[in-house]
Short mmCIF file of C-alpha atoms in Angstrom, two decimals:
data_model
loop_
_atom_site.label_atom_id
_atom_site.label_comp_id
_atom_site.label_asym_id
_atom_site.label_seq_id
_atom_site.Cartn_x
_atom_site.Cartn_y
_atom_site.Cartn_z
CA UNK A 1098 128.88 142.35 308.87
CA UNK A 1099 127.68 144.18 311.56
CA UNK A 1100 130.45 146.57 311.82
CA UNK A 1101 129.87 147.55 308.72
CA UNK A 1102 127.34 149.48 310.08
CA UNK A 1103 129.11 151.90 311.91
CA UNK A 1104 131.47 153.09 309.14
CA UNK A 1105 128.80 155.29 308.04
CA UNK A 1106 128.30 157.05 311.32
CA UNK A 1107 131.99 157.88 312.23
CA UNK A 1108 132.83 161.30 313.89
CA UNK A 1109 136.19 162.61 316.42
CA UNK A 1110 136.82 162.23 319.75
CA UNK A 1111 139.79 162.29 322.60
CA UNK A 1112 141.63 160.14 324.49
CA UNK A 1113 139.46 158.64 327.29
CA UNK A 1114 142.10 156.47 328.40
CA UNK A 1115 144.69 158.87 329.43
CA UNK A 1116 142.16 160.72 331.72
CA UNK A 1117 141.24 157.15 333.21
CA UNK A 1118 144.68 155.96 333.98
CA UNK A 1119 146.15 159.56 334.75
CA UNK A 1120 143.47 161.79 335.30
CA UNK A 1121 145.21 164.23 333.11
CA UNK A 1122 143.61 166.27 330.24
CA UNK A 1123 144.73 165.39 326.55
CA UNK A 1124 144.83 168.50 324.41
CA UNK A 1125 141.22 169.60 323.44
CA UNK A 1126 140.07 167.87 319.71
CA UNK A 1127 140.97 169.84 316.36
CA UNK A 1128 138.45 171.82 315.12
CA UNK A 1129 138.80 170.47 311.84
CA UNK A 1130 136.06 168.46 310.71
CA UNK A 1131 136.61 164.83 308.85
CA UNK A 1132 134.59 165.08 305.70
CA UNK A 1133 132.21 162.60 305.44
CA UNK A 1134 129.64 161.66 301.98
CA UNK A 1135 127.25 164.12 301.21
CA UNK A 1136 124.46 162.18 302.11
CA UNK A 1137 125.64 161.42 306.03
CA UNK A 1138 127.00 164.62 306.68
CA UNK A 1139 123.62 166.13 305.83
CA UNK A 1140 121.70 163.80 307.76
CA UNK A 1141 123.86 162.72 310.97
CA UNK A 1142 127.00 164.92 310.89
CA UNK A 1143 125.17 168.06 312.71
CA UNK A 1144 123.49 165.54 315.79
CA UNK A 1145 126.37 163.56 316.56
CA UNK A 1146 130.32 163.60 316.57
CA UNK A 1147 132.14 161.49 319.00
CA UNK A 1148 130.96 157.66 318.95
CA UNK A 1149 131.60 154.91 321.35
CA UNK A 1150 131.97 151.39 320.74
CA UNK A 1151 131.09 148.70 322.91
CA UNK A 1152 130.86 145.24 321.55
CA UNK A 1153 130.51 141.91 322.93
CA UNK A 1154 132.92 139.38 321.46
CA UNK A 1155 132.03 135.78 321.23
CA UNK A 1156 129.50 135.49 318.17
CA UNK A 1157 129.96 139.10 317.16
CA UNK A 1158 133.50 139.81 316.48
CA UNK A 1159 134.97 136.57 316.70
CA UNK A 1160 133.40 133.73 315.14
CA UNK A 1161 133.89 129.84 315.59
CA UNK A 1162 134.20 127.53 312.99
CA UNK A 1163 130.98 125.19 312.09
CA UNK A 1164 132.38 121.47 312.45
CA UNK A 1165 129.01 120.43 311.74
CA UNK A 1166 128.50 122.71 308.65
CA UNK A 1167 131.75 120.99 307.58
CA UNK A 1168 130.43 117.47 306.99
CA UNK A 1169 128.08 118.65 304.21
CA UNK A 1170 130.58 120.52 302.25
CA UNK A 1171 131.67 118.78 298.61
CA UNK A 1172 135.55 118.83 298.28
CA UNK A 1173 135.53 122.21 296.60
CA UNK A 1174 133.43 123.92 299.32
CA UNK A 1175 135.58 123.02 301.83
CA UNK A 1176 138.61 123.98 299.54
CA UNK A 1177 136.97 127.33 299.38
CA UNK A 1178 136.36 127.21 303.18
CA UNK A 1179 139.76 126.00 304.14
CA UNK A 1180 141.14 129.09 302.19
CA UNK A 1181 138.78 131.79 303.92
CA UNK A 1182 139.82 130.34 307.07
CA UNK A 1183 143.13 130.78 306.33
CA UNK A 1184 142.60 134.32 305.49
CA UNK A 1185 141.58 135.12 308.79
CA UNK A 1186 143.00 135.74 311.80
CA UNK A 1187 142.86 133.13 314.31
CA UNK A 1188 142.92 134.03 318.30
CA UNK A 1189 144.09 132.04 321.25
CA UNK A 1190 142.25 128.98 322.00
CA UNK A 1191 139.87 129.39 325.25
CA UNK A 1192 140.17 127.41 328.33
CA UNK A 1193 137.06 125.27 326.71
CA UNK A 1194 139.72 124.35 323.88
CA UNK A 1195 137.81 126.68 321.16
CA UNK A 1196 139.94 128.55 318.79
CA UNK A 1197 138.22 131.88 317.28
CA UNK A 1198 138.55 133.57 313.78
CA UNK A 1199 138.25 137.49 313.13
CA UNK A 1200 138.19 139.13 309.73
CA UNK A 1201 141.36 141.43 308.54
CA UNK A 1202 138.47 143.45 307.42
CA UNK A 1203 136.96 143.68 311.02
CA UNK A 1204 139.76 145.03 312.53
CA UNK A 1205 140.33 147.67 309.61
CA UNK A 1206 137.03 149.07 310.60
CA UNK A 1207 138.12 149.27 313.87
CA UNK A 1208 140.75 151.15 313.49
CA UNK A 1209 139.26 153.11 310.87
CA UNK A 1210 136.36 154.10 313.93
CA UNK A 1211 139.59 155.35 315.97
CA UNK A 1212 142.17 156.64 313.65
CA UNK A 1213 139.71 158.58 311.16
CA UNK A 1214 136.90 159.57 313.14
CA UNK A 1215 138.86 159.69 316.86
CA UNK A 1216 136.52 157.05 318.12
CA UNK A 1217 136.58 154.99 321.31
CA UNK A 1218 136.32 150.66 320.93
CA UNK A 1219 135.94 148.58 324.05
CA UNK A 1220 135.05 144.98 323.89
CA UNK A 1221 132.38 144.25 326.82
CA UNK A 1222 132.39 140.51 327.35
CA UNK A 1223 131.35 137.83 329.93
CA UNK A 1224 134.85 136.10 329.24
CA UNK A 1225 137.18 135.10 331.55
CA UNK A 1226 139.93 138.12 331.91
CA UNK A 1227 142.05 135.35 330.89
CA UNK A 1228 141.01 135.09 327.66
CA UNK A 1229 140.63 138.15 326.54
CA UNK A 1230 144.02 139.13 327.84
CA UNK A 1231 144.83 136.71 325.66
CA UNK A 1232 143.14 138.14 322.99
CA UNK A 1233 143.45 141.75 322.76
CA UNK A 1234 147.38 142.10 321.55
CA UNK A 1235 145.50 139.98 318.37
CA UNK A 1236 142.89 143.18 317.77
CA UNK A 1237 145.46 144.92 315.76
CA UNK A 1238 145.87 146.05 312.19
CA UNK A 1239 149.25 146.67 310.65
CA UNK A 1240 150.87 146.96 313.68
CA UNK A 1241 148.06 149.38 315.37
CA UNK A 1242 145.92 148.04 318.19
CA UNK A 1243 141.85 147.75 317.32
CA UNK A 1244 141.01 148.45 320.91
CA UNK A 1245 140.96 151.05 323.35
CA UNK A 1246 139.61 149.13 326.64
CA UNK A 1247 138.33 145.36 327.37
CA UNK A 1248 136.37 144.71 330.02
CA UNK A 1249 135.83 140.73 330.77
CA UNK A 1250 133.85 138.79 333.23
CA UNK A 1251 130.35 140.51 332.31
CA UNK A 1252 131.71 144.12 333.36
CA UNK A 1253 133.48 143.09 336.51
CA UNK A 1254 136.74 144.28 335.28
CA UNK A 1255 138.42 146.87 333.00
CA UNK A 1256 141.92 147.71 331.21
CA UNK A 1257 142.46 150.31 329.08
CA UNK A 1258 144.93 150.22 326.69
CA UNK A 1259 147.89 152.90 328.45
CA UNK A 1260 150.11 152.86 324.62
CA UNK A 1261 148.93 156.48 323.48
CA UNK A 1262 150.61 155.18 320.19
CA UNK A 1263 148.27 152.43 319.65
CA UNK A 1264 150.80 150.06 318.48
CA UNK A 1265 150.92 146.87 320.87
CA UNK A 1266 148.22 147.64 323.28
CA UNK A 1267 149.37 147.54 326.79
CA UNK A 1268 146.31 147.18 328.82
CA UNK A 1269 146.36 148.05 332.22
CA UNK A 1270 143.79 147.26 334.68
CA UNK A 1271 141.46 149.86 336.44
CA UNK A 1272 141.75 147.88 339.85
CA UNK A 1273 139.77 151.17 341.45
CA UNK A 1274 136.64 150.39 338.87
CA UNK A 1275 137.16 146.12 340.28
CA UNK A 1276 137.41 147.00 343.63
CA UNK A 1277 133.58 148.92 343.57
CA UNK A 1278 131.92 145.37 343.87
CA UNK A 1279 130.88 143.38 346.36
CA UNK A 1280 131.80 140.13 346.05
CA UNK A 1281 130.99 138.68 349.46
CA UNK A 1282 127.53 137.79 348.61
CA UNK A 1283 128.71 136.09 344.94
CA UNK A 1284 130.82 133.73 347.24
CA UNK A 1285 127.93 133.36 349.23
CA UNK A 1286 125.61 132.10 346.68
CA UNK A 1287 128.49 130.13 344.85
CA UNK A 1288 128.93 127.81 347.86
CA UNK A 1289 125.29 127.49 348.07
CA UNK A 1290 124.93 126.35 344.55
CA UNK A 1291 128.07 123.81 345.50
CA UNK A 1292 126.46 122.32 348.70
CA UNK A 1293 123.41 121.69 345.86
CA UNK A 1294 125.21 119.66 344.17
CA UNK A 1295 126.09 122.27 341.31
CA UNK A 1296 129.19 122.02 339.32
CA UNK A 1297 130.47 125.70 339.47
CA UNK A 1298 132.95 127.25 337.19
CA UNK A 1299 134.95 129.83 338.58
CA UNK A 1300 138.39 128.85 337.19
CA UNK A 1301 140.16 132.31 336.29
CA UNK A 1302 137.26 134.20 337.31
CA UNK A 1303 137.23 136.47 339.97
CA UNK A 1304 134.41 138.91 339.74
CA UNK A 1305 131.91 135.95 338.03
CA UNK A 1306 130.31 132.38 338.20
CA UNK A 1307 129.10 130.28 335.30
CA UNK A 1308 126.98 127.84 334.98
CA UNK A 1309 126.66 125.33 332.01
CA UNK A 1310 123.86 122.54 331.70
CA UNK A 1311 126.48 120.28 329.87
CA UNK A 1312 128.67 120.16 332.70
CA UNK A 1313 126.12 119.02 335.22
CA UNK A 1314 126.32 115.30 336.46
CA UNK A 1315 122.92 114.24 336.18
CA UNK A 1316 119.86 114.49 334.89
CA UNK A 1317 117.80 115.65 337.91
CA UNK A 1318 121.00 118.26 338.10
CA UNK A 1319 120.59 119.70 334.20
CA UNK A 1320 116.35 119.89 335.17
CA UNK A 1321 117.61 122.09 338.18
CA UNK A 1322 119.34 124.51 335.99
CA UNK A 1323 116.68 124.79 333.37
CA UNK A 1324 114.78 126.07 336.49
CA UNK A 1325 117.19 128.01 337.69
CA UNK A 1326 117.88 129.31 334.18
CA UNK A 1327 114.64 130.39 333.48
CA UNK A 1328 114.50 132.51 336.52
CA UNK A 1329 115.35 136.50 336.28
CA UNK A 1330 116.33 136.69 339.99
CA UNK A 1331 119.48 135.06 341.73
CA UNK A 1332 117.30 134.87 345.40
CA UNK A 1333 120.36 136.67 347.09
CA UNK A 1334 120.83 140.57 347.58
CA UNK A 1335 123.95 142.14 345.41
CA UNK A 1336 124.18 139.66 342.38
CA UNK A 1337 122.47 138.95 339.41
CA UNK A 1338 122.90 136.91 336.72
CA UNK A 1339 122.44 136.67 332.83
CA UNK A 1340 122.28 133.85 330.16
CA UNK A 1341 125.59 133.91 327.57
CA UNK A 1342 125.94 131.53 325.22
CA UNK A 1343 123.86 128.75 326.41
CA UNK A 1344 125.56 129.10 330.27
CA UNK A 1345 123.99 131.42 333.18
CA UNK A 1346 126.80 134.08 334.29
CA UNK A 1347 126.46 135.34 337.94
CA UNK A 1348 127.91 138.50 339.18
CA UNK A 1349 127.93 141.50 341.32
CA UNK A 1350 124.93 143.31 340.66
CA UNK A 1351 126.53 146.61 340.67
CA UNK A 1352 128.66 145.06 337.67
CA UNK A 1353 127.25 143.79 334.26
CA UNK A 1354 127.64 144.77 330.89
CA UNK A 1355 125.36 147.60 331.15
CA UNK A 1356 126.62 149.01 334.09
CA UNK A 1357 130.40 149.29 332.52
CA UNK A 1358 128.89 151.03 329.28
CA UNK A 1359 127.53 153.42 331.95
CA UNK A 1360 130.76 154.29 333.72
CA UNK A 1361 132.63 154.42 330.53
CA UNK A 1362 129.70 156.27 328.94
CA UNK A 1363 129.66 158.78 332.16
CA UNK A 1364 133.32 159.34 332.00
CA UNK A 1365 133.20 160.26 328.67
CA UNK A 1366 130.80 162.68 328.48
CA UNK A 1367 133.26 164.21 331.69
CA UNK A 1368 135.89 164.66 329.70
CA UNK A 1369 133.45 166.21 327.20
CA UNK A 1370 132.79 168.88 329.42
CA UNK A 1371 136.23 169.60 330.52
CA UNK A 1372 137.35 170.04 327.53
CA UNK A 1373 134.80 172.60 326.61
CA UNK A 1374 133.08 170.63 323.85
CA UNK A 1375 130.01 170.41 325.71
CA UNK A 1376 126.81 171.32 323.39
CA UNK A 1377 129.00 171.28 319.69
CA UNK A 1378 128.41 167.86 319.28
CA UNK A 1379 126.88 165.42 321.49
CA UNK A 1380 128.42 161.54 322.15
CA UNK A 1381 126.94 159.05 320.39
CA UNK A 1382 127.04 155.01 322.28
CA UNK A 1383 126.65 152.49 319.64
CA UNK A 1384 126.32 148.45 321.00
CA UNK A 1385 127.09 145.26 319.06
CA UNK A 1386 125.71 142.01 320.43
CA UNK A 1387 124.49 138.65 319.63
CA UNK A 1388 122.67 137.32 323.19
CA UNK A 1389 120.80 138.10 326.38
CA UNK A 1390 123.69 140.44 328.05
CA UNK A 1391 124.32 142.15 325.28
CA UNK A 1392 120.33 143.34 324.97
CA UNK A 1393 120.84 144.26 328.92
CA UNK A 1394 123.66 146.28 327.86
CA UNK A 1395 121.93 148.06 324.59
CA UNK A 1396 118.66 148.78 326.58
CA UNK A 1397 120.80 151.53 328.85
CA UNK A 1398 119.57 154.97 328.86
CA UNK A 1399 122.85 156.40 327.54
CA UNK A 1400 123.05 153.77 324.25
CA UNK A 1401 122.17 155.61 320.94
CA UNK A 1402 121.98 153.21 318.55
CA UNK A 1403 122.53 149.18 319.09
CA UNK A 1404 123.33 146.61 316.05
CA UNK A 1405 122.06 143.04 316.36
CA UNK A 1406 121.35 140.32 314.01
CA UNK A 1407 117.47 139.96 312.74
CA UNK A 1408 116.58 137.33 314.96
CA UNK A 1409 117.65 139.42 317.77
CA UNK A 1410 116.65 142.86 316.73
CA UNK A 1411 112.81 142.01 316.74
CA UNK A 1412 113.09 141.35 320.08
CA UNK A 1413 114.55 144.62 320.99
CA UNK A 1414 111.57 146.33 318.56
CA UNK A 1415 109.52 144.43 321.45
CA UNK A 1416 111.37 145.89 324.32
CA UNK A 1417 111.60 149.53 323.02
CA UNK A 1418 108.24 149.28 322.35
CA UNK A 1419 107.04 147.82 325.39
CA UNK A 1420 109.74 150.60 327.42
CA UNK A 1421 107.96 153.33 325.02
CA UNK A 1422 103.88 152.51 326.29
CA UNK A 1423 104.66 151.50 329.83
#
């Protein structure tokens, strides 16, 4: 539902990915205009033309099914339900053993943001790069890839999809935009955390930790990460953490969810420049989120507009607010 939001506000833009992999220029956008409804082309059309997408994944795009919710349902609910869930598109099971669902309709809008409007969608994700490797060749619509770019592991690593035809996505990795952390003192703190008796997940992560409370062996060792959950600061220099989905993610601190929307954000308005659209029509950086990282992310000075459930949008009222009067 929340991408429904963004089919209003749809403009053109070029090829980010070829000047990320290459560093060659695509041809400068046409300068025909899509025509839009009266009513947005009056009020947005003339501020903003070329959007970017990021959007977390997990609880956003991808949903997980409710066993719970199941029990209750009479036997034509969960006829009805069986049906829907058939009608969607299931991903890859995660290393945890849960299979995800996306709409047909999601990914239409997707590619409607980047085939009608020229727009730019990267998933941003505290995922294993595992996963969502998994994952992406399943963001496509009739035969055309969803996605321009994934980054997994909170922001610690990029690929950008190299198929300028948008069929398959082949996503190659940016190793340059990996290789600008630090992960000496992540090690660092994730044998410290072992030697106190945490149990660490690293498996298929290379530029991240996690933490979950469920997998800790005690109770004296789940009290110990309620503290250590509660707490905004790591203790060492160079990584910081977040909470995602019930776990606490650690990672370089020059990485993160906002800090990728930033380089991607930066480069973008780059190839702006050089193409000699500067000052027609300005980018526009939408977010879509569910939890704590994604707020990080949609608080960045570069993010236009972010889309968030209720629950979770009064509590960035609060922060804009607070950001506004300090």
């Amino acid at each position: 539902m929340q991408l429904l939001a963004f089919c209003a506000i749809l403009f053109c833009m070029p090829s980010l990915n070829q000047f990320l992999v290459s560093g060659s220029m695509p041809p400068p956008p046409s300068s025909t205009p899509h025509t839009m409804s009266h009513t947005m082309s009056h009020t947005i059309s003339s501020n903003y033309k070329r959007p970017i997408i990021f959007s977390d994944v997990d609880g956003t795009l991808v949903q997980y099914e409710d066993k719970e919710d199941d029990e209750d349902l009479d036997a034509d609910e969960a006829l009805k339900r069986s049906d829907f869930l058939d009608s969607l598109v299931s991903m890859p099971a995660t290393s945890t053993g849960k299979v995800g669902y996306i709409s047909p309709r999601t990914l239409e809008l997707l590619c409607r943001i980047k085939e009608e409007y020229d727009g730019y969608v990267c998933l941003v994700s505290g995922a294993r790069t595992s996963t969502l490797a998994q994952r992406a060749p399943f963001f496509v619509h009739e035969g055309r890839s969803a996605i321009d770019a994934f980054s997994s592991e909170s922001g610690g690593r990029l690929f950008v999809n190299k198929n300028e035809e948008n069929d398959l996505g082949l996503f190659e990795e940016l190793t340059f935009y990996g290789e600008r952390h630090d992960l000496a003192p992540l090690s660092s703190l994730k044998a410290k955390l072992r030697e106190a008796n945490f149990v660490v997940d690293d498996r298929d992560y290379t530029h991240q930790f996690r933490l979950r409370r469920s997998k800790q062996e005690n109770d004296a060792m789940k009290a110990a990460f309620d503290e250590l959950l509660v707490k905004s600061e790591t203790g060492v220099e160079g990584v910081s953490k977040t909470a995602n989905l019930g776990c606490s993610d650690f990672f370089p601190s020059t990485s993160g969810k906002r800090s990728i929307g930033a380089f991607l954000a930066s480069k973008m308005r780059e190839l702006n420049e050089i193409s000699g659209t500067a000052g027609k029509k300005r980018l526009c950086v939408f977010t879509c989120g569910d939890d704590d990282n994604d707020v990080e992310l949609a608080k960045g000075d570069f993010v236009d507009f972010s889309i968030f459930p209720k629950k979770v949008r009064r509590v960035m009222l609060h922060l804009r607010t607070a950001a506004a009067t300090a």
